[in-house]
PDB file of C-alpha atoms and ligand atoms in Angstrom:
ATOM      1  CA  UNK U  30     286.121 117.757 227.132  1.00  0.00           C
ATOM      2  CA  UNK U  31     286.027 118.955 223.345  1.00  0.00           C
ATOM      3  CA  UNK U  32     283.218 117.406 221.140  1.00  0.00           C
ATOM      4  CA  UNK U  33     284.690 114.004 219.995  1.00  0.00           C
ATOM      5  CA  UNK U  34     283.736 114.580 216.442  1.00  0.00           C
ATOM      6  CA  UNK U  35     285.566 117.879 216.483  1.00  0.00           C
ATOM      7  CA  UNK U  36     288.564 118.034 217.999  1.00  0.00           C
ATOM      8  CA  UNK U  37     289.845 120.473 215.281  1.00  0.00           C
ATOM      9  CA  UNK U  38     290.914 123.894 216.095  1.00  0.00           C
ATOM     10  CA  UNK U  39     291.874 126.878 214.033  1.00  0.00           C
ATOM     11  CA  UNK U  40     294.857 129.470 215.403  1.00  0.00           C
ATOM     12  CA  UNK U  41     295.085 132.473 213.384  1.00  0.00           C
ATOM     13  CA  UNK U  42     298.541 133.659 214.749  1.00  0.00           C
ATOM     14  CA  UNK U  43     301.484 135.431 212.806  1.00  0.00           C
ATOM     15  CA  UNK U  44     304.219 135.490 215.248  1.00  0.00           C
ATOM     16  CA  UNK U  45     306.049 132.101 214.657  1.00  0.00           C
ATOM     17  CA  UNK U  46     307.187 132.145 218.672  1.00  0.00           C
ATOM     18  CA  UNK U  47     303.677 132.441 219.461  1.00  0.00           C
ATOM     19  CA  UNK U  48     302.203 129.743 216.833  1.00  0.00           C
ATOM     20  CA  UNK U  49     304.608 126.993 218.286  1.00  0.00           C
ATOM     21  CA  UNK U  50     303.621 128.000 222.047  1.00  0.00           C
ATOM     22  CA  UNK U  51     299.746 128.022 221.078  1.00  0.00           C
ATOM     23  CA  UNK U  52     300.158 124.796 218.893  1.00  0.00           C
ATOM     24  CA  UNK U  53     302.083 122.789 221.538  1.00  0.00           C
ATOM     25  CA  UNK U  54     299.304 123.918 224.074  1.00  0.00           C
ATOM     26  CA  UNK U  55     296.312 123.364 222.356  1.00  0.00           C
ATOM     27  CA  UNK U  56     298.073 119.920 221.273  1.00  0.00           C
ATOM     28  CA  UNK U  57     298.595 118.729 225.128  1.00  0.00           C
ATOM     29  CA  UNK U  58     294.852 119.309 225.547  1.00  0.00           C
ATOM     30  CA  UNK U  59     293.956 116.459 222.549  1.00  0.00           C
ATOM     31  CA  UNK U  60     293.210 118.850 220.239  1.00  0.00           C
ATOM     32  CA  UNK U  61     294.283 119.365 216.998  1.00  0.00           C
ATOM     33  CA  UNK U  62     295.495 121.730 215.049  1.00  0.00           C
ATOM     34  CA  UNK U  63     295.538 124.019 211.792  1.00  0.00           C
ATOM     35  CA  UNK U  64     297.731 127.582 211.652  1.00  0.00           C
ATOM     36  CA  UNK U  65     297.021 130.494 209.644  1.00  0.00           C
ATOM     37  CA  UNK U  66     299.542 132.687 209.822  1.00  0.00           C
ATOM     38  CA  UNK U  67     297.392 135.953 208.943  1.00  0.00           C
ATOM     39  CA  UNK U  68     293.459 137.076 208.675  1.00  0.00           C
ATOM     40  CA  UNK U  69     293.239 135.830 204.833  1.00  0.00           C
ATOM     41  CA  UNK U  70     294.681 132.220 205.522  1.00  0.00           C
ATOM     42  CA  UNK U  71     292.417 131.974 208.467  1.00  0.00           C
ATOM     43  CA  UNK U  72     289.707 133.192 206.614  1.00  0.00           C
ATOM     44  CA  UNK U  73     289.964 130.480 203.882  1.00  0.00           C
ATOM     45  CA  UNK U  74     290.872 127.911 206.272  1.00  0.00           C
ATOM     46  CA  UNK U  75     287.091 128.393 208.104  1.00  0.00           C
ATOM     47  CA  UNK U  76     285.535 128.088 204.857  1.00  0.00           C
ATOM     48  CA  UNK U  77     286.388 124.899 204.034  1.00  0.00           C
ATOM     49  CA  UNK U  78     287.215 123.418 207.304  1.00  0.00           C
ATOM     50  CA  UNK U  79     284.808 122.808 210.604  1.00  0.00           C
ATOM     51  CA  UNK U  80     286.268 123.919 214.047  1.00  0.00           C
ATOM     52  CA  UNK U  81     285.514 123.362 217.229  1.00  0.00           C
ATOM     53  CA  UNK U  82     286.623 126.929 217.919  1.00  0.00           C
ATOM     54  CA  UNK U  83     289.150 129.530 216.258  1.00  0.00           C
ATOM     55  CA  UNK U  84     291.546 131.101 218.267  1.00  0.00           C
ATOM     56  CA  UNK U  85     292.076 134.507 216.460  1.00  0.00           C
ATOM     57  CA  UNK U  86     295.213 137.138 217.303  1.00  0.00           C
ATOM     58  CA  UNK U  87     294.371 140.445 216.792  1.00  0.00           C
ATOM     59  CA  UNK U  88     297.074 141.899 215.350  1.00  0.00           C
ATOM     60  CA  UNK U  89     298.238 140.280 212.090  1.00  0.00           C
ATOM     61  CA  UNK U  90     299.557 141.967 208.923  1.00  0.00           C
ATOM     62  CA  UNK U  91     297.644 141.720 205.634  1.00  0.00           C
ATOM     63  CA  UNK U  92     294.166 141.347 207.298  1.00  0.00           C
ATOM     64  CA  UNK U  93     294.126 141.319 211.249  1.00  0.00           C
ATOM     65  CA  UNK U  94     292.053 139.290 213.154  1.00  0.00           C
ATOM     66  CA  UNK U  95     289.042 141.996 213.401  1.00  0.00           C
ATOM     67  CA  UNK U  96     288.532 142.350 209.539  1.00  0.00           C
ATOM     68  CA  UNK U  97     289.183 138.246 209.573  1.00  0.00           C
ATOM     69  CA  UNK U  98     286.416 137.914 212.413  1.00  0.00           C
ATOM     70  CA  UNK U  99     283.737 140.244 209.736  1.00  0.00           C
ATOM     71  CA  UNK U 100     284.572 138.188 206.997  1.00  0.00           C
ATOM     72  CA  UNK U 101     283.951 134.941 208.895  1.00  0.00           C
ATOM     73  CA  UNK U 102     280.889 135.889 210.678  1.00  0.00           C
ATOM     74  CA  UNK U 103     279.691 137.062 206.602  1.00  0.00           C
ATOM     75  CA  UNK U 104     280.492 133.549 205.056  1.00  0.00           C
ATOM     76  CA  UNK U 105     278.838 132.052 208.228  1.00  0.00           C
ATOM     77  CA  UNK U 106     275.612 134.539 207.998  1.00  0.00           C
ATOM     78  CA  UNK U 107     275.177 132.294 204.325  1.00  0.00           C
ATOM     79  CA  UNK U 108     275.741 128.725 205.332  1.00  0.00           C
ATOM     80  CA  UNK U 109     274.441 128.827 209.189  1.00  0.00           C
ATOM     81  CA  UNK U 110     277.518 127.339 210.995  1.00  0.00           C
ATOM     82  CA  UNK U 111     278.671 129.273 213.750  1.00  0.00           C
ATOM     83  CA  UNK U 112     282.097 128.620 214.706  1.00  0.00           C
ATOM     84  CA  UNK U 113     282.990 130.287 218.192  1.00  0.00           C
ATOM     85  CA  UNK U 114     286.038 132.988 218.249  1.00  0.00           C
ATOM     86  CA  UNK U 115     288.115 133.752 221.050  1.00  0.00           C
ATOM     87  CA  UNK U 116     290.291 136.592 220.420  1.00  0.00           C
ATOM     88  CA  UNK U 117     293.939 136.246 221.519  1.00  0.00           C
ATOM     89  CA  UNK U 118     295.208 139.365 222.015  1.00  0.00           C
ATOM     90  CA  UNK U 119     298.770 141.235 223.495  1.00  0.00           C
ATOM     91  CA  UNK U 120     296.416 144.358 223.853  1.00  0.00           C
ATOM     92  CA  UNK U 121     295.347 144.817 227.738  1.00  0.00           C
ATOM     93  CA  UNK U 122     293.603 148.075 227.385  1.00  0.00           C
ATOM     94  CA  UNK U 123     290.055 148.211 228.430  1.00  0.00           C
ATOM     95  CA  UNK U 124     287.694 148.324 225.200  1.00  0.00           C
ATOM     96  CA  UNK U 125     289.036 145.606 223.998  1.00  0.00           C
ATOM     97  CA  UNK U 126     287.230 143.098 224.873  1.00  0.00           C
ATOM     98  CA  UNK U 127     284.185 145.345 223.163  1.00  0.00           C
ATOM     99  CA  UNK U 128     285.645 145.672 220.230  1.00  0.00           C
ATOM    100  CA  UNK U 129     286.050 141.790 219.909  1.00  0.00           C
ATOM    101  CA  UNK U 130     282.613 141.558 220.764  1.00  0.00           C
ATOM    102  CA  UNK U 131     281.143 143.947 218.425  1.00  0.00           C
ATOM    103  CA  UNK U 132     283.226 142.498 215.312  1.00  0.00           C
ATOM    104  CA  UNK U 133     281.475 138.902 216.482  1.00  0.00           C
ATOM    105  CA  UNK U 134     284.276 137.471 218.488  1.00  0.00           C
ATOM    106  CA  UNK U 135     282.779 135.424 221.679  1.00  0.00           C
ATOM    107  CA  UNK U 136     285.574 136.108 223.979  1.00  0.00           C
ATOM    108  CA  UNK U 137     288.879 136.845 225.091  1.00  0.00           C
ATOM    109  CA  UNK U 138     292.076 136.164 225.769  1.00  0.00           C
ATOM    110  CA  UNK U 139     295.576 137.608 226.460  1.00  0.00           C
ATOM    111  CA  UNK U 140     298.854 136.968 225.747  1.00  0.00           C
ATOM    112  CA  UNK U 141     301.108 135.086 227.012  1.00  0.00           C
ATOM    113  CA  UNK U 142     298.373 132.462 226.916  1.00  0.00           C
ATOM    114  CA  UNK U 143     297.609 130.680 230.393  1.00  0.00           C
ATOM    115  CA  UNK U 144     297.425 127.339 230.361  1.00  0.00           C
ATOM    116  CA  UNK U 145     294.642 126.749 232.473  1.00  0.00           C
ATOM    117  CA  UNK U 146     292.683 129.912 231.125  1.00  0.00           C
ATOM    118  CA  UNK U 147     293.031 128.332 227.989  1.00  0.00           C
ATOM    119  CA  UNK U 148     291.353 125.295 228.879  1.00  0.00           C
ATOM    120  CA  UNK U 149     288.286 127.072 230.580  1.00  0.00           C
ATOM    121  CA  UNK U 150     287.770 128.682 228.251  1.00  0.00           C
ATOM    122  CA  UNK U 151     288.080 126.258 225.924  1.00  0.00           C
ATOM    123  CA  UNK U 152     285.712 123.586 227.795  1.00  0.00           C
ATOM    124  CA  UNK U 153     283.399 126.142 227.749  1.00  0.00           C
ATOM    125  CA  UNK U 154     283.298 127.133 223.867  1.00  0.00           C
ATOM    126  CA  UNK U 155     282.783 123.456 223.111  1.00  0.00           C
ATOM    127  CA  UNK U 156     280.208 122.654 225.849  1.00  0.00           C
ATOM    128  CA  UNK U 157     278.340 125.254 224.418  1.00  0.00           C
ATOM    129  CA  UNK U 158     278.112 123.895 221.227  1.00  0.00           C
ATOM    130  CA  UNK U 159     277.680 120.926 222.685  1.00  0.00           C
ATOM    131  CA  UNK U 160     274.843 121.987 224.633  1.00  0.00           C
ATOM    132  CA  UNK U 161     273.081 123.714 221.807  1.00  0.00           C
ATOM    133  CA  UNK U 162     273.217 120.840 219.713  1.00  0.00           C
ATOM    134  CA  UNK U 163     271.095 119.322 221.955  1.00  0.00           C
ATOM    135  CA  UNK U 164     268.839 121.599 222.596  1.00  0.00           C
ATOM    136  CA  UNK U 165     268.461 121.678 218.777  1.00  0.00           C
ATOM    137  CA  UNK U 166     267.436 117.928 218.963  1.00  0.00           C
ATOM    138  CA  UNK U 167     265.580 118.458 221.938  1.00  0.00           C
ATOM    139  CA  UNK U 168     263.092 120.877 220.023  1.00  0.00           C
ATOM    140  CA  UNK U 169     262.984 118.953 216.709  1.00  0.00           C
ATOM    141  CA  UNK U 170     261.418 115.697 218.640  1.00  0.00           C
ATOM    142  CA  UNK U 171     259.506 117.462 221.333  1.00  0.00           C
ATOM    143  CA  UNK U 172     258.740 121.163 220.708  1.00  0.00           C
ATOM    144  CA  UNK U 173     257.970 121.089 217.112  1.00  0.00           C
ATOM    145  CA  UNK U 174     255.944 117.547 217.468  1.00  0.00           C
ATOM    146  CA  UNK U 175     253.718 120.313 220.442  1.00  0.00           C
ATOM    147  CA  UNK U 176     253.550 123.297 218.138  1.00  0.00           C
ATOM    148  CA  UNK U 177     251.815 120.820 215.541  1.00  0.00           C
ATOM    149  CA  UNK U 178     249.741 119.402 217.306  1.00  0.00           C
ATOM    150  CA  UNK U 179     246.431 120.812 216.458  1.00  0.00           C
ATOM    151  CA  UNK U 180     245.199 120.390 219.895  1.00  0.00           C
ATOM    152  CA  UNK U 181     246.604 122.945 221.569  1.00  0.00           C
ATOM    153  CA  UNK U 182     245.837 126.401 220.344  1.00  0.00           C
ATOM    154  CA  UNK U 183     248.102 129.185 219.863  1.00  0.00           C
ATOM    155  CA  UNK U 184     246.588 130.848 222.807  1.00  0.00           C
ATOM    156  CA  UNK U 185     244.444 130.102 225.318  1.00  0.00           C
ATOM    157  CA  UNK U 186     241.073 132.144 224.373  1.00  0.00           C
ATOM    158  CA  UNK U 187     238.322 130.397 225.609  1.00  0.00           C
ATOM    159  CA  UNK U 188     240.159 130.602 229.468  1.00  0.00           C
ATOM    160  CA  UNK U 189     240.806 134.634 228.654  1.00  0.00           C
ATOM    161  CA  UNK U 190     237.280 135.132 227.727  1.00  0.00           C
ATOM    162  CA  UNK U 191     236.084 132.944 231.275  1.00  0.00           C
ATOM    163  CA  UNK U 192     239.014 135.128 232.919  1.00  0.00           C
ATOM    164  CA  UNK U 193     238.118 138.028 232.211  1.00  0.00           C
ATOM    165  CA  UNK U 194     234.989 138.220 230.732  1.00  0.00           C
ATOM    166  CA  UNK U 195     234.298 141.957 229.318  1.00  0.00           C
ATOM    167  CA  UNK U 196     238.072 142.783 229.708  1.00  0.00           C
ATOM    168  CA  UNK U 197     239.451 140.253 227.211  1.00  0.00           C
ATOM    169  CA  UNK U 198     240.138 142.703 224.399  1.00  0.00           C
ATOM    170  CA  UNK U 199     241.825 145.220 226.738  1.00  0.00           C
ATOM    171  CA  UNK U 200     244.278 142.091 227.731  1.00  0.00           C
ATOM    172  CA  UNK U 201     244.578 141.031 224.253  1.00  0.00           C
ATOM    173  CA  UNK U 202     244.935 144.450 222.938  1.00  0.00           C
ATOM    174  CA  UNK U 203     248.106 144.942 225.790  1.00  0.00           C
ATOM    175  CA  UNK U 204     249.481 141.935 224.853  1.00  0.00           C
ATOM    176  CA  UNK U 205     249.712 141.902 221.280  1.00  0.00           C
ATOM    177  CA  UNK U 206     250.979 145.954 221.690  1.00  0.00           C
ATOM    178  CA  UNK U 207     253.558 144.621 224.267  1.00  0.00           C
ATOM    179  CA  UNK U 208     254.747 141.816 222.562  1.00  0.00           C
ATOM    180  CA  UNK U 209     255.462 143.987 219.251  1.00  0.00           C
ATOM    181  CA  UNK U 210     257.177 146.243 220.780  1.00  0.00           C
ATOM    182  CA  UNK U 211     259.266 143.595 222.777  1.00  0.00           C
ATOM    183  CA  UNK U 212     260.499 141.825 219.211  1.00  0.00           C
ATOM    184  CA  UNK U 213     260.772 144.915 217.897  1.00  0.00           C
ATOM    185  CA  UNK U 214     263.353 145.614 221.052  1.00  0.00           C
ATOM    186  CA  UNK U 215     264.027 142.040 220.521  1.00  0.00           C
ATOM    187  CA  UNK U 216     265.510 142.175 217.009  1.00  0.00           C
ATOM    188  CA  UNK U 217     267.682 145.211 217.912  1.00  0.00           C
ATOM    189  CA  UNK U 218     269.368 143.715 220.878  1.00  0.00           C
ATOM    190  CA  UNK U 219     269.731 139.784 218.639  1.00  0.00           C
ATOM    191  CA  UNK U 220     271.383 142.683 216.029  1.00  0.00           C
ATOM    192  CA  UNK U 221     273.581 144.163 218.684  1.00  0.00           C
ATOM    193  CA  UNK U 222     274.330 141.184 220.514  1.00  0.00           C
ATOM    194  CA  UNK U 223     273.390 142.702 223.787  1.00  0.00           C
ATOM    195  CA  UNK U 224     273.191 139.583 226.027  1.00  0.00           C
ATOM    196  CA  UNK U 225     271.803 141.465 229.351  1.00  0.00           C
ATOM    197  CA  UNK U 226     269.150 143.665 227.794  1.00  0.00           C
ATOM    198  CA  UNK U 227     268.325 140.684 225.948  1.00  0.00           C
ATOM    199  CA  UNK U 228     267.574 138.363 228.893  1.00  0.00           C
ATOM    200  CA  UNK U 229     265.381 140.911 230.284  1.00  0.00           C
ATOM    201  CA  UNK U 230     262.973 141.357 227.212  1.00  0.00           C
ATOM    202  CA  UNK U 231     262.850 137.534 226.693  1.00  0.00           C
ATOM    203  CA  UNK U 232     261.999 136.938 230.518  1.00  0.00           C
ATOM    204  CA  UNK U 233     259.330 139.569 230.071  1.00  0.00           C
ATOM    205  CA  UNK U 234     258.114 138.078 227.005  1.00  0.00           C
ATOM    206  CA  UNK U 235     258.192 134.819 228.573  1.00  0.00           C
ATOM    207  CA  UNK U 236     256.104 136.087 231.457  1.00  0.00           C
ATOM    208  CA  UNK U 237     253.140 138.013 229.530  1.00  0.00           C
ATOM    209  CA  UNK U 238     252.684 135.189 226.788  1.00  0.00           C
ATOM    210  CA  UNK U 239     252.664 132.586 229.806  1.00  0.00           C
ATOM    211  CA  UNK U 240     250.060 135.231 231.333  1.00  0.00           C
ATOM    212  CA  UNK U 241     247.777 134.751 228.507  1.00  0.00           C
ATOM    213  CA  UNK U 242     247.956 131.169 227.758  1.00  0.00           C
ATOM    214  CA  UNK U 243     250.528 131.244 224.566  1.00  0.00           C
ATOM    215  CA  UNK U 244     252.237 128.278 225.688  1.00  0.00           C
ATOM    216  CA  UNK U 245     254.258 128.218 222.872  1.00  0.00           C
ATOM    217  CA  UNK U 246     255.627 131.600 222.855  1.00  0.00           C
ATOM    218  CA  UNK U 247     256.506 131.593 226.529  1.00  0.00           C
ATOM    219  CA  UNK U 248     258.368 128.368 225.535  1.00  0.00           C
ATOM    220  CA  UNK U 249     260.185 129.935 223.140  1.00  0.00           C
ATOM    221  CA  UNK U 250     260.912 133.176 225.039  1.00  0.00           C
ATOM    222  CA  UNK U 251     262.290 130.981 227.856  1.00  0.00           C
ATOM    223  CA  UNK U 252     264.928 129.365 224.878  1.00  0.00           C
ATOM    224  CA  UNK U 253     265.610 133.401 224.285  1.00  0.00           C
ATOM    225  CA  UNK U 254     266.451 133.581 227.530  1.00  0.00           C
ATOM    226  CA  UNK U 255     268.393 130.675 227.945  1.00  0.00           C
ATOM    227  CA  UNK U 256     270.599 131.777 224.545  1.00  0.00           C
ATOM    228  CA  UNK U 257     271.092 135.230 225.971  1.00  0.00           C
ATOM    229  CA  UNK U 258     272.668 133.796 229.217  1.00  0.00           C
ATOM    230  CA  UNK U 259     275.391 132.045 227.047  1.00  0.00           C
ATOM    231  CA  UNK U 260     275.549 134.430 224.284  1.00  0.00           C
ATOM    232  CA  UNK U 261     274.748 131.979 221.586  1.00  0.00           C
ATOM    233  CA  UNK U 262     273.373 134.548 219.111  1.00  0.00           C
ATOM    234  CA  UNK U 263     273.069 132.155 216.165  1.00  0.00           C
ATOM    235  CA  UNK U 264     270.281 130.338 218.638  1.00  0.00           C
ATOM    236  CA  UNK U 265     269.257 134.216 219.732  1.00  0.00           C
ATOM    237  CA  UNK U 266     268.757 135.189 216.100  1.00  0.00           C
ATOM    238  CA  UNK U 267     266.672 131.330 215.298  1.00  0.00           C
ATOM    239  CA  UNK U 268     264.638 131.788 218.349  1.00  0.00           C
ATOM    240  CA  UNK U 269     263.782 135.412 217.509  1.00  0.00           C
ATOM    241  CA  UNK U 270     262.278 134.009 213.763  1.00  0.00           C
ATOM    242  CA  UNK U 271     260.202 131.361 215.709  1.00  0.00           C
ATOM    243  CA  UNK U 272     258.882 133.632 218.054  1.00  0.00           C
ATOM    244  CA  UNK U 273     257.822 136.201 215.118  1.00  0.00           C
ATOM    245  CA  UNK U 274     255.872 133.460 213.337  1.00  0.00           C
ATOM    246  CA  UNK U 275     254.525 132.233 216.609  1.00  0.00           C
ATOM    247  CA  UNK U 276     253.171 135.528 217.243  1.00  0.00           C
ATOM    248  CA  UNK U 277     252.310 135.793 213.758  1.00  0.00           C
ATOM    249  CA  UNK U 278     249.880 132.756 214.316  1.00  0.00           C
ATOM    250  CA  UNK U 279     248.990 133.406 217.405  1.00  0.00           C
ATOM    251  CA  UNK U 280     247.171 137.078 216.051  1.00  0.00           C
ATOM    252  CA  UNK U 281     245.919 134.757 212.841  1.00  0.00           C
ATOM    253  CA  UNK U 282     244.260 132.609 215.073  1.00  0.00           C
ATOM    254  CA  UNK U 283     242.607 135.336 217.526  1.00  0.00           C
ATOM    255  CA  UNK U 284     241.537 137.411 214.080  1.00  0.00           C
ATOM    256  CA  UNK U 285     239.689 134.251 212.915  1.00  0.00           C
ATOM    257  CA  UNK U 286     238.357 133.276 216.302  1.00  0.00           C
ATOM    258  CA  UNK U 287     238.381 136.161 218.388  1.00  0.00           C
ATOM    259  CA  UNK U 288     235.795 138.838 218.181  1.00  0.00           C
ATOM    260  CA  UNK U 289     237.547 141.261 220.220  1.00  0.00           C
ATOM    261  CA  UNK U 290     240.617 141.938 217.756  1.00  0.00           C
ATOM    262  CA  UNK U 291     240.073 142.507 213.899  1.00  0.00           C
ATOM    263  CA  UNK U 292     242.720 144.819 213.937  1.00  0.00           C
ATOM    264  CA  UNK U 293     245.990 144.003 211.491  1.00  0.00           C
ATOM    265  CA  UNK U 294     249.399 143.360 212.254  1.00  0.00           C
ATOM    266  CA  UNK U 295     250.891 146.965 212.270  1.00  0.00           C
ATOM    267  CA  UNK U 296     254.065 145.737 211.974  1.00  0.00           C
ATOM    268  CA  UNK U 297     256.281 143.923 209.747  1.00  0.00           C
ATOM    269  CA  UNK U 298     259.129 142.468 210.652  1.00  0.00           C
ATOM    270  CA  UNK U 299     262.455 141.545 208.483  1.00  0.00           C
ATOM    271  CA  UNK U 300     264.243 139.590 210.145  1.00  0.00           C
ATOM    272  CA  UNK U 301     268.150 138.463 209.253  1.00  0.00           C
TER     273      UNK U 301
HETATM  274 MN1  LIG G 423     300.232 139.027 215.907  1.00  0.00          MN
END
């Protein structure tokens, strides 16, 4: 089930009841395992460790597993990794969950720990990874190899201007103003890790750059997509860059060949 290279887990847990429980659990599914007994431990742990995923209690004295969550997401935000969190949590009151969320924990789970929840949700923290890993191999040996190939252009002008003749600026004009104000709509939902708005701008990003022939950026807004249905936001916020300088060559390529647009970009974006 868990990534064979992997099989490492982190549980951030202060009650000593609770660590033995957890441990002997996480133990029966193959797994192994390190204990931090508060938010600082766990902290330090993550830096110098890999883990398949960190199982993170809430409440722990000295730093709880909120202000732990921050601090790991920071160190992360520098190196790249992305470890998924699932909060473990006594709490039961609704809000919870979106407060795990919003410090940059991927999910949820109460106490006493179920078994078989465990392992659901466990299988599917680590087939994510798993999955995105490939995905990340599957665009270094076929997307990139496409994007550089000087064949195919950023956008398909000379069909627009057969298409639709006079009208091609109007469409090109609409696009371009569409799809900045969809990153810009984009970048805010990546920020606030809003998976179902998100979905909805890539798919409509996806469907106006595939309307005008920017094969590449409808690729790439079908990825968004794809990383907003399993919350990956590490993948959200890498597909959002790629799709900013895709668009950024994309209006480079229709200022140099395109008589319709001089215009500049009138926006810049800063993405992080
Ligand atoms: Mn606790």
């Amino acid at each position: 089930m868990i990534d064979e290279v992997n099989k490492k887990v982190l549980l951030a847990e202060d009650n000593l009841v609770n660590q033995k429980v957890a441990s002997l659990l996480l133990q029966q599914l193959g797994l192994t395992v390190d204990v931090a007994e508060n938010g600082g431990k766990a902290v330090q742990l993550a830096e110098h460790n890999s883990y398949a995923v960190i199982l993170m209690d809430c409440q722990m004295p000295e730093m709880d597993g909120f202000e732990a969550t921050k601090a790991i997401r920071r160190l992360e935000a520098l190196t790249g990794a992305y470890t998924p969190i699932i909060a473990v949590t006594a709490l039961a009151m609704v809000g919870d969950r979106e407060r795990c969320i919003a410090v940059g924990m991927d999910d949820y789970i109460s106490k006493p720990i179920d078994r078989q929840v465990l392992k659901i949700k466990l299988n599917h923290w680590t087939q994510r990874e798993f999955i995105m890993r490939n995905q990340e191999l599957s665009r270094k040996y076929s997307l990139v190899p496409d994007a550089l190939a000087g064949s195919e252009e950023p956008i398909n002008l000379s069909e627009l201007e057969e298409f639709y003749v006079n009208d091609v600026e109007d469409v090109l004009a609409a696009f371009i103003q569409s799809t900045e104000s969809l990153l810009g709509d984009i970048n805010v939902a990546v920020r606030e890790r809003k998976d179902v708005s998100l979905s909805h701008l890539a798919h409509e990003l996806k469907g106006s750059s595939a309307a005008v022939g920017a094969k590449q950026m409808a690729k790439l807004a079908l990825y968004l997509e794809r990383a907003a249905g399993i919350k990956d936001w590490t993948e959200a916020r890498d597909t959002y860059l790629a799709l900013v300088n895709t668009f950024d060559g994309v209006q480079r390529f229709l200022r140099e060949n395109s008589t319709a647009l001089v215009q500049q970009p009138t926006f810049l974006i800063t993405g992080d």
